[in-house]
mmCIF file with all atom_site columns, C-alpha atoms in Angstrom:
data_model
loop_
_atom_site.group_PDB
_atom_site.id
_atom_site.type_symbol
_atom_site.label_atom_id
_atom_site.label_alt_id
_atom_site.label_comp_id
_atom_site.label_asym_id
_atom_site.label_entity_id
_atom_site.label_seq_id
_atom_site.pdbx_PDB_ins_code
_atom_site.Cartn_x
_atom_site.Cartn_y
_atom_site.Cartn_z
_atom_site.occupancy
_atom_site.B_iso_or_equiv
_atom_site.pdbx_formal_charge
_atom_site.auth_seq_id
_atom_site.auth_comp_id
_atom_site.auth_asym_id
_atom_site.auth_atom_id
_atom_site.pdbx_PDB_model_num
ATOM 1   C CA . UNK Y 1 1   ? 21.209  41.166 57.553 1.00 49.00 ? 1   UNK Y CA 1
ATOM 2   C CA . UNK Y 1 2   ? 19.350  37.912 58.490 1.00 52.00 ? 2   UNK Y CA 1
ATOM 3   C CA . UNK Y 1 3   ? 20.192  34.730 56.740 1.00 56.00 ? 3   UNK Y CA 1
ATOM 4   C CA . UNK Y 1 4   ? 16.975  33.617 54.508 1.00 61.00 ? 4   UNK Y CA 1
ATOM 5   C CA . UNK Y 1 5   ? 17.000  29.812 54.822 1.00 67.00 ? 5   UNK Y CA 1
ATOM 6   C CA . UNK Y 1 6   ? 15.471  28.283 51.349 1.00 74.00 ? 6   UNK Y CA 1
ATOM 7   C CA . UNK Y 1 7   ? 13.133  25.469 51.728 1.00 82.00 ? 7   UNK Y CA 1
ATOM 8   C CA . UNK Y 1 8   ? 14.040  22.637 50.102 1.00 87.00 ? 8   UNK Y CA 1
ATOM 9   C CA . UNK Y 1 9   ? 10.827  19.939 49.233 1.00 89.00 ? 9   UNK Y CA 1
ATOM 10  C CA . UNK Y 1 10  ? 12.080  16.194 48.574 1.00 92.00 ? 10  UNK Y CA 1
ATOM 11  C CA . UNK Y 1 11  ? 10.422  14.674 45.918 1.00 93.00 ? 11  UNK Y CA 1
ATOM 12  C CA . UNK Y 1 12  ? 10.319  11.073 45.538 1.00 95.00 ? 12  UNK Y CA 1
ATOM 13  C CA . UNK Y 1 13  ? 9.851   9.565  41.663 1.00 94.00 ? 13  UNK Y CA 1
ATOM 14  C CA . UNK Y 1 14  ? 9.394   6.458  41.366 1.00 96.00 ? 14  UNK Y CA 1
ATOM 15  C CA . UNK Y 1 15  ? 10.394  4.489  38.242 1.00 95.00 ? 15  UNK Y CA 1
ATOM 16  C CA . UNK Y 1 16  ? 7.457   3.968  36.727 1.00 92.00 ? 16  UNK Y CA 1
ATOM 17  C CA . UNK Y 1 17  ? 6.013   6.986  37.168 1.00 93.00 ? 17  UNK Y CA 1
ATOM 18  C CA . UNK Y 1 18  ? 9.680   8.508  35.945 1.00 95.00 ? 18  UNK Y CA 1
ATOM 19  C CA . UNK Y 1 19  ? 8.755   6.719  32.413 1.00 95.00 ? 19  UNK Y CA 1
ATOM 20  C CA . UNK Y 1 20  ? 6.217   9.362  31.399 1.00 95.00 ? 20  UNK Y CA 1
ATOM 21  C CA . UNK Y 1 21  ? 3.326   8.608  29.512 1.00 94.00 ? 21  UNK Y CA 1
ATOM 22  C CA . UNK Y 1 22  ? 2.925   10.012 26.224 1.00 94.00 ? 22  UNK Y CA 1
ATOM 23  C CA . UNK Y 1 23  ? 0.097   12.117 24.580 1.00 94.00 ? 23  UNK Y CA 1
ATOM 24  C CA . UNK Y 1 24  ? -0.569  13.825 22.250 1.00 92.00 ? 24  UNK Y CA 1
ATOM 25  C CA . UNK Y 1 25  ? -3.720  15.930 23.244 1.00 92.00 ? 25  UNK Y CA 1
ATOM 26  C CA . UNK Y 1 26  ? -4.780  17.653 26.189 1.00 94.00 ? 26  UNK Y CA 1
ATOM 27  C CA . UNK Y 1 27  ? -8.971  18.666 26.716 1.00 94.00 ? 27  UNK Y CA 1
ATOM 28  C CA . UNK Y 1 28  ? -9.202  20.484 29.535 1.00 95.00 ? 28  UNK Y CA 1
ATOM 29  C CA . UNK Y 1 29  ? -12.510 21.154 31.801 1.00 95.00 ? 29  UNK Y CA 1
ATOM 30  C CA . UNK Y 1 30  ? -12.983 22.954 34.272 1.00 95.00 ? 30  UNK Y CA 1
ATOM 31  C CA . UNK Y 1 31  ? -15.882 23.979 37.400 1.00 96.00 ? 31  UNK Y CA 1
ATOM 32  C CA . UNK Y 1 32  ? -15.908 26.653 40.016 1.00 96.00 ? 32  UNK Y CA 1
ATOM 33  C CA . UNK Y 1 33  ? -13.347 24.875 42.154 1.00 97.00 ? 33  UNK Y CA 1
ATOM 34  C CA . UNK Y 1 34  ? -11.221 22.907 39.734 1.00 97.00 ? 34  UNK Y CA 1
ATOM 35  C CA . UNK Y 1 35  ? -9.528  22.367 36.416 1.00 97.00 ? 35  UNK Y CA 1
ATOM 36  C CA . UNK Y 1 36  ? -9.509  18.808 34.904 1.00 96.00 ? 36  UNK Y CA 1
ATOM 37  C CA . UNK Y 1 37  ? -6.915  18.328 32.767 1.00 96.00 ? 37  UNK Y CA 1
ATOM 38  C CA . UNK Y 1 38  ? -7.253  14.719 30.233 1.00 96.00 ? 38  UNK Y CA 1
ATOM 39  C CA . UNK Y 1 39  ? -4.347  13.635 28.791 1.00 95.00 ? 39  UNK Y CA 1
ATOM 40  C CA . UNK Y 1 40  ? -4.454  11.454 25.670 1.00 95.00 ? 40  UNK Y CA 1
ATOM 41  C CA . UNK Y 1 41  ? -2.858  9.695  22.988 1.00 94.00 ? 41  UNK Y CA 1
ATOM 42  C CA . UNK Y 1 42  ? -4.349  9.804  19.619 1.00 91.00 ? 42  UNK Y CA 1
ATOM 43  C CA . UNK Y 1 43  ? -2.793  6.962  17.454 1.00 91.00 ? 43  UNK Y CA 1
ATOM 44  C CA . UNK Y 1 44  ? -3.504  6.223  13.493 1.00 92.00 ? 44  UNK Y CA 1
ATOM 45  C CA . UNK Y 1 45  ? -6.355  3.094  13.169 1.00 92.00 ? 45  UNK Y CA 1
ATOM 46  C CA . UNK Y 1 46  ? -7.068  3.459  17.085 1.00 90.00 ? 46  UNK Y CA 1
ATOM 47  C CA . UNK Y 1 47  ? -10.761 4.431  16.762 1.00 90.00 ? 47  UNK Y CA 1
ATOM 48  C CA . UNK Y 1 48  ? -11.756 5.153  20.685 1.00 92.00 ? 48  UNK Y CA 1
ATOM 49  C CA . UNK Y 1 49  ? -8.143  6.753  22.234 1.00 92.00 ? 49  UNK Y CA 1
ATOM 50  C CA . UNK Y 1 50  ? -8.256  6.384  25.704 1.00 92.00 ? 50  UNK Y CA 1
ATOM 51  C CA . UNK Y 1 51  ? -7.226  9.048  28.543 1.00 95.00 ? 51  UNK Y CA 1
ATOM 52  C CA . UNK Y 1 52  ? -4.149  7.992  29.959 1.00 95.00 ? 52  UNK Y CA 1
ATOM 53  C CA . UNK Y 1 53  ? -3.498  10.855 32.385 1.00 95.00 ? 53  UNK Y CA 1
ATOM 54  C CA . UNK Y 1 54  ? -6.222  12.796 34.584 1.00 97.00 ? 54  UNK Y CA 1
ATOM 55  C CA . UNK Y 1 55  ? -5.162  15.617 36.665 1.00 97.00 ? 55  UNK Y CA 1
ATOM 56  C CA . UNK Y 1 56  ? -6.751  17.655 38.620 1.00 98.00 ? 56  UNK Y CA 1
ATOM 57  C CA . UNK Y 1 57  ? -6.016  20.960 39.820 1.00 98.00 ? 57  UNK Y CA 1
ATOM 58  C CA . UNK Y 1 58  ? -7.658  23.989 41.765 1.00 98.00 ? 58  UNK Y CA 1
ATOM 59  C CA . UNK Y 1 59  ? -7.502  27.294 39.697 1.00 97.00 ? 59  UNK Y CA 1
ATOM 60  C CA . UNK Y 1 60  ? -5.051  28.602 41.933 1.00 98.00 ? 60  UNK Y CA 1
ATOM 61  C CA . UNK Y 1 61  ? -2.188  25.996 40.878 1.00 98.00 ? 61  UNK Y CA 1
ATOM 62  C CA . UNK Y 1 62  ? -3.622  25.782 37.287 1.00 97.00 ? 62  UNK Y CA 1
ATOM 63  C CA . UNK Y 1 63  ? -2.606  29.426 37.130 1.00 97.00 ? 63  UNK Y CA 1
ATOM 64  C CA . UNK Y 1 64  ? 0.840   28.249 38.580 1.00 98.00 ? 64  UNK Y CA 1
ATOM 65  C CA . UNK Y 1 65  ? 1.068   26.068 35.994 1.00 97.00 ? 65  UNK Y CA 1
ATOM 66  C CA . UNK Y 1 66  ? 0.754   28.268 33.490 1.00 97.00 ? 66  UNK Y CA 1
ATOM 67  C CA . UNK Y 1 67  ? 3.075   30.479 34.440 1.00 98.00 ? 67  UNK Y CA 1
ATOM 68  C CA . UNK Y 1 68  ? 5.710   27.835 34.720 1.00 98.00 ? 68  UNK Y CA 1
ATOM 69  C CA . UNK Y 1 69  ? 4.729   26.572 30.996 1.00 97.00 ? 69  UNK Y CA 1
ATOM 70  C CA . UNK Y 1 70  ? 5.497   30.074 29.808 1.00 97.00 ? 70  UNK Y CA 1
ATOM 71  C CA . UNK Y 1 71  ? 8.080   30.406 31.423 1.00 98.00 ? 71  UNK Y CA 1
ATOM 72  C CA . UNK Y 1 72  ? 9.853   27.365 30.113 1.00 98.00 ? 72  UNK Y CA 1
ATOM 73  C CA . UNK Y 1 73  ? 9.074   27.586 26.447 1.00 97.00 ? 73  UNK Y CA 1
ATOM 74  C CA . UNK Y 1 74  ? 10.384  31.175 26.450 1.00 98.00 ? 74  UNK Y CA 1
ATOM 75  C CA . UNK Y 1 75  ? 13.744  29.859 27.962 1.00 98.00 ? 75  UNK Y CA 1
ATOM 76  C CA . UNK Y 1 76  ? 13.529  26.566 25.356 1.00 98.00 ? 76  UNK Y CA 1
ATOM 77  C CA . UNK Y 1 77  ? 13.046  29.817 22.823 1.00 98.00 ? 77  UNK Y CA 1
ATOM 78  C CA . UNK Y 1 78  ? 15.910  31.825 23.508 1.00 98.00 ? 78  UNK Y CA 1
ATOM 79  C CA . UNK Y 1 79  ? 17.863  28.331 23.254 1.00 98.00 ? 79  UNK Y CA 1
ATOM 80  C CA . UNK Y 1 80  ? 16.298  26.050 20.796 1.00 98.00 ? 80  UNK Y CA 1
ATOM 81  C CA . UNK Y 1 81  ? 14.289  29.187 18.661 1.00 97.00 ? 81  UNK Y CA 1
ATOM 82  C CA . UNK Y 1 82  ? 10.563  30.047 17.916 1.00 96.00 ? 82  UNK Y CA 1
ATOM 83  C CA . UNK Y 1 83  ? 8.458   26.680 18.532 1.00 94.00 ? 83  UNK Y CA 1
ATOM 84  C CA . UNK Y 1 84  ? 6.644   26.580 15.471 1.00 91.00 ? 84  UNK Y CA 1
ATOM 85  C CA . UNK Y 1 85  ? 2.744   25.061 15.236 1.00 85.00 ? 85  UNK Y CA 1
ATOM 86  C CA . UNK Y 1 86  ? 0.814   24.184 12.261 1.00 79.00 ? 86  UNK Y CA 1
ATOM 87  C CA . UNK Y 1 87  ? -1.855  26.031 10.932 1.00 70.00 ? 87  UNK Y CA 1
ATOM 88  C CA . UNK Y 1 88  ? -2.979  28.664 13.130 1.00 58.00 ? 88  UNK Y CA 1
ATOM 89  C CA . UNK Y 1 89  ? -1.459  30.193 16.431 1.00 53.00 ? 89  UNK Y CA 1
ATOM 90  C CA . UNK Y 1 90  ? -4.332  29.163 18.357 1.00 59.00 ? 90  UNK Y CA 1
ATOM 91  C CA . UNK Y 1 91  ? -5.316  26.025 20.048 1.00 57.00 ? 91  UNK Y CA 1
ATOM 92  C CA . UNK Y 1 92  ? -5.620  22.619 17.277 1.00 54.00 ? 92  UNK Y CA 1
ATOM 93  C CA . UNK Y 1 93  ? -6.662  19.740 17.872 1.00 56.00 ? 93  UNK Y CA 1
ATOM 94  C CA . UNK Y 1 94  ? -4.305  17.000 16.254 1.00 53.00 ? 94  UNK Y CA 1
ATOM 95  C CA . UNK Y 1 95  ? -5.884  14.599 13.072 1.00 47.00 ? 95  UNK Y CA 1
ATOM 96  C CA . UNK Y 1 96  ? -8.314  17.275 12.414 1.00 47.00 ? 96  UNK Y CA 1
ATOM 97  C CA . UNK Y 1 97  ? -10.286 16.335 15.142 1.00 55.00 ? 97  UNK Y CA 1
ATOM 98  C CA . UNK Y 1 98  ? -12.404 17.547 17.686 1.00 59.00 ? 98  UNK Y CA 1
ATOM 99  C CA . UNK Y 1 99  ? -12.947 15.659 21.061 1.00 57.00 ? 99  UNK Y CA 1
ATOM 100 C CA . UNK Y 1 100 ? -15.957 14.568 22.651 1.00 60.00 ? 100 UNK Y CA 1
ATOM 101 C CA . UNK Y 1 101 ? -16.160 13.301 25.408 1.00 59.00 ? 101 UNK Y CA 1
ATOM 102 C CA . UNK Y 1 102 ? -16.800 13.936 29.273 1.00 56.00 ? 102 UNK Y CA 1
ATOM 103 C CA . UNK Y 1 103 ? -14.494 14.991 31.785 1.00 51.00 ? 103 UNK Y CA 1
#
């Protein structure tokens, strides 16, 4: 039998990026060639929240991300119980707001 060598990808993570950016709202838009995900931080008293990060993905990589998130949520819920959403199980905007902006 041939031994299959697994490729390892060495990824650099700077200290600044490793700290992360908190967001409690994601706004998703798409065209025929890309998906744009804007991460926003909504805070009480802030009239005009800013996009803190924007990620642009190909449709294929967006689907890979969705599958990876589904797998990780399944694993999390196995260990920690079901994640409960306020209200119904559909996408809900925090604090009853619907975002208005441009992608």
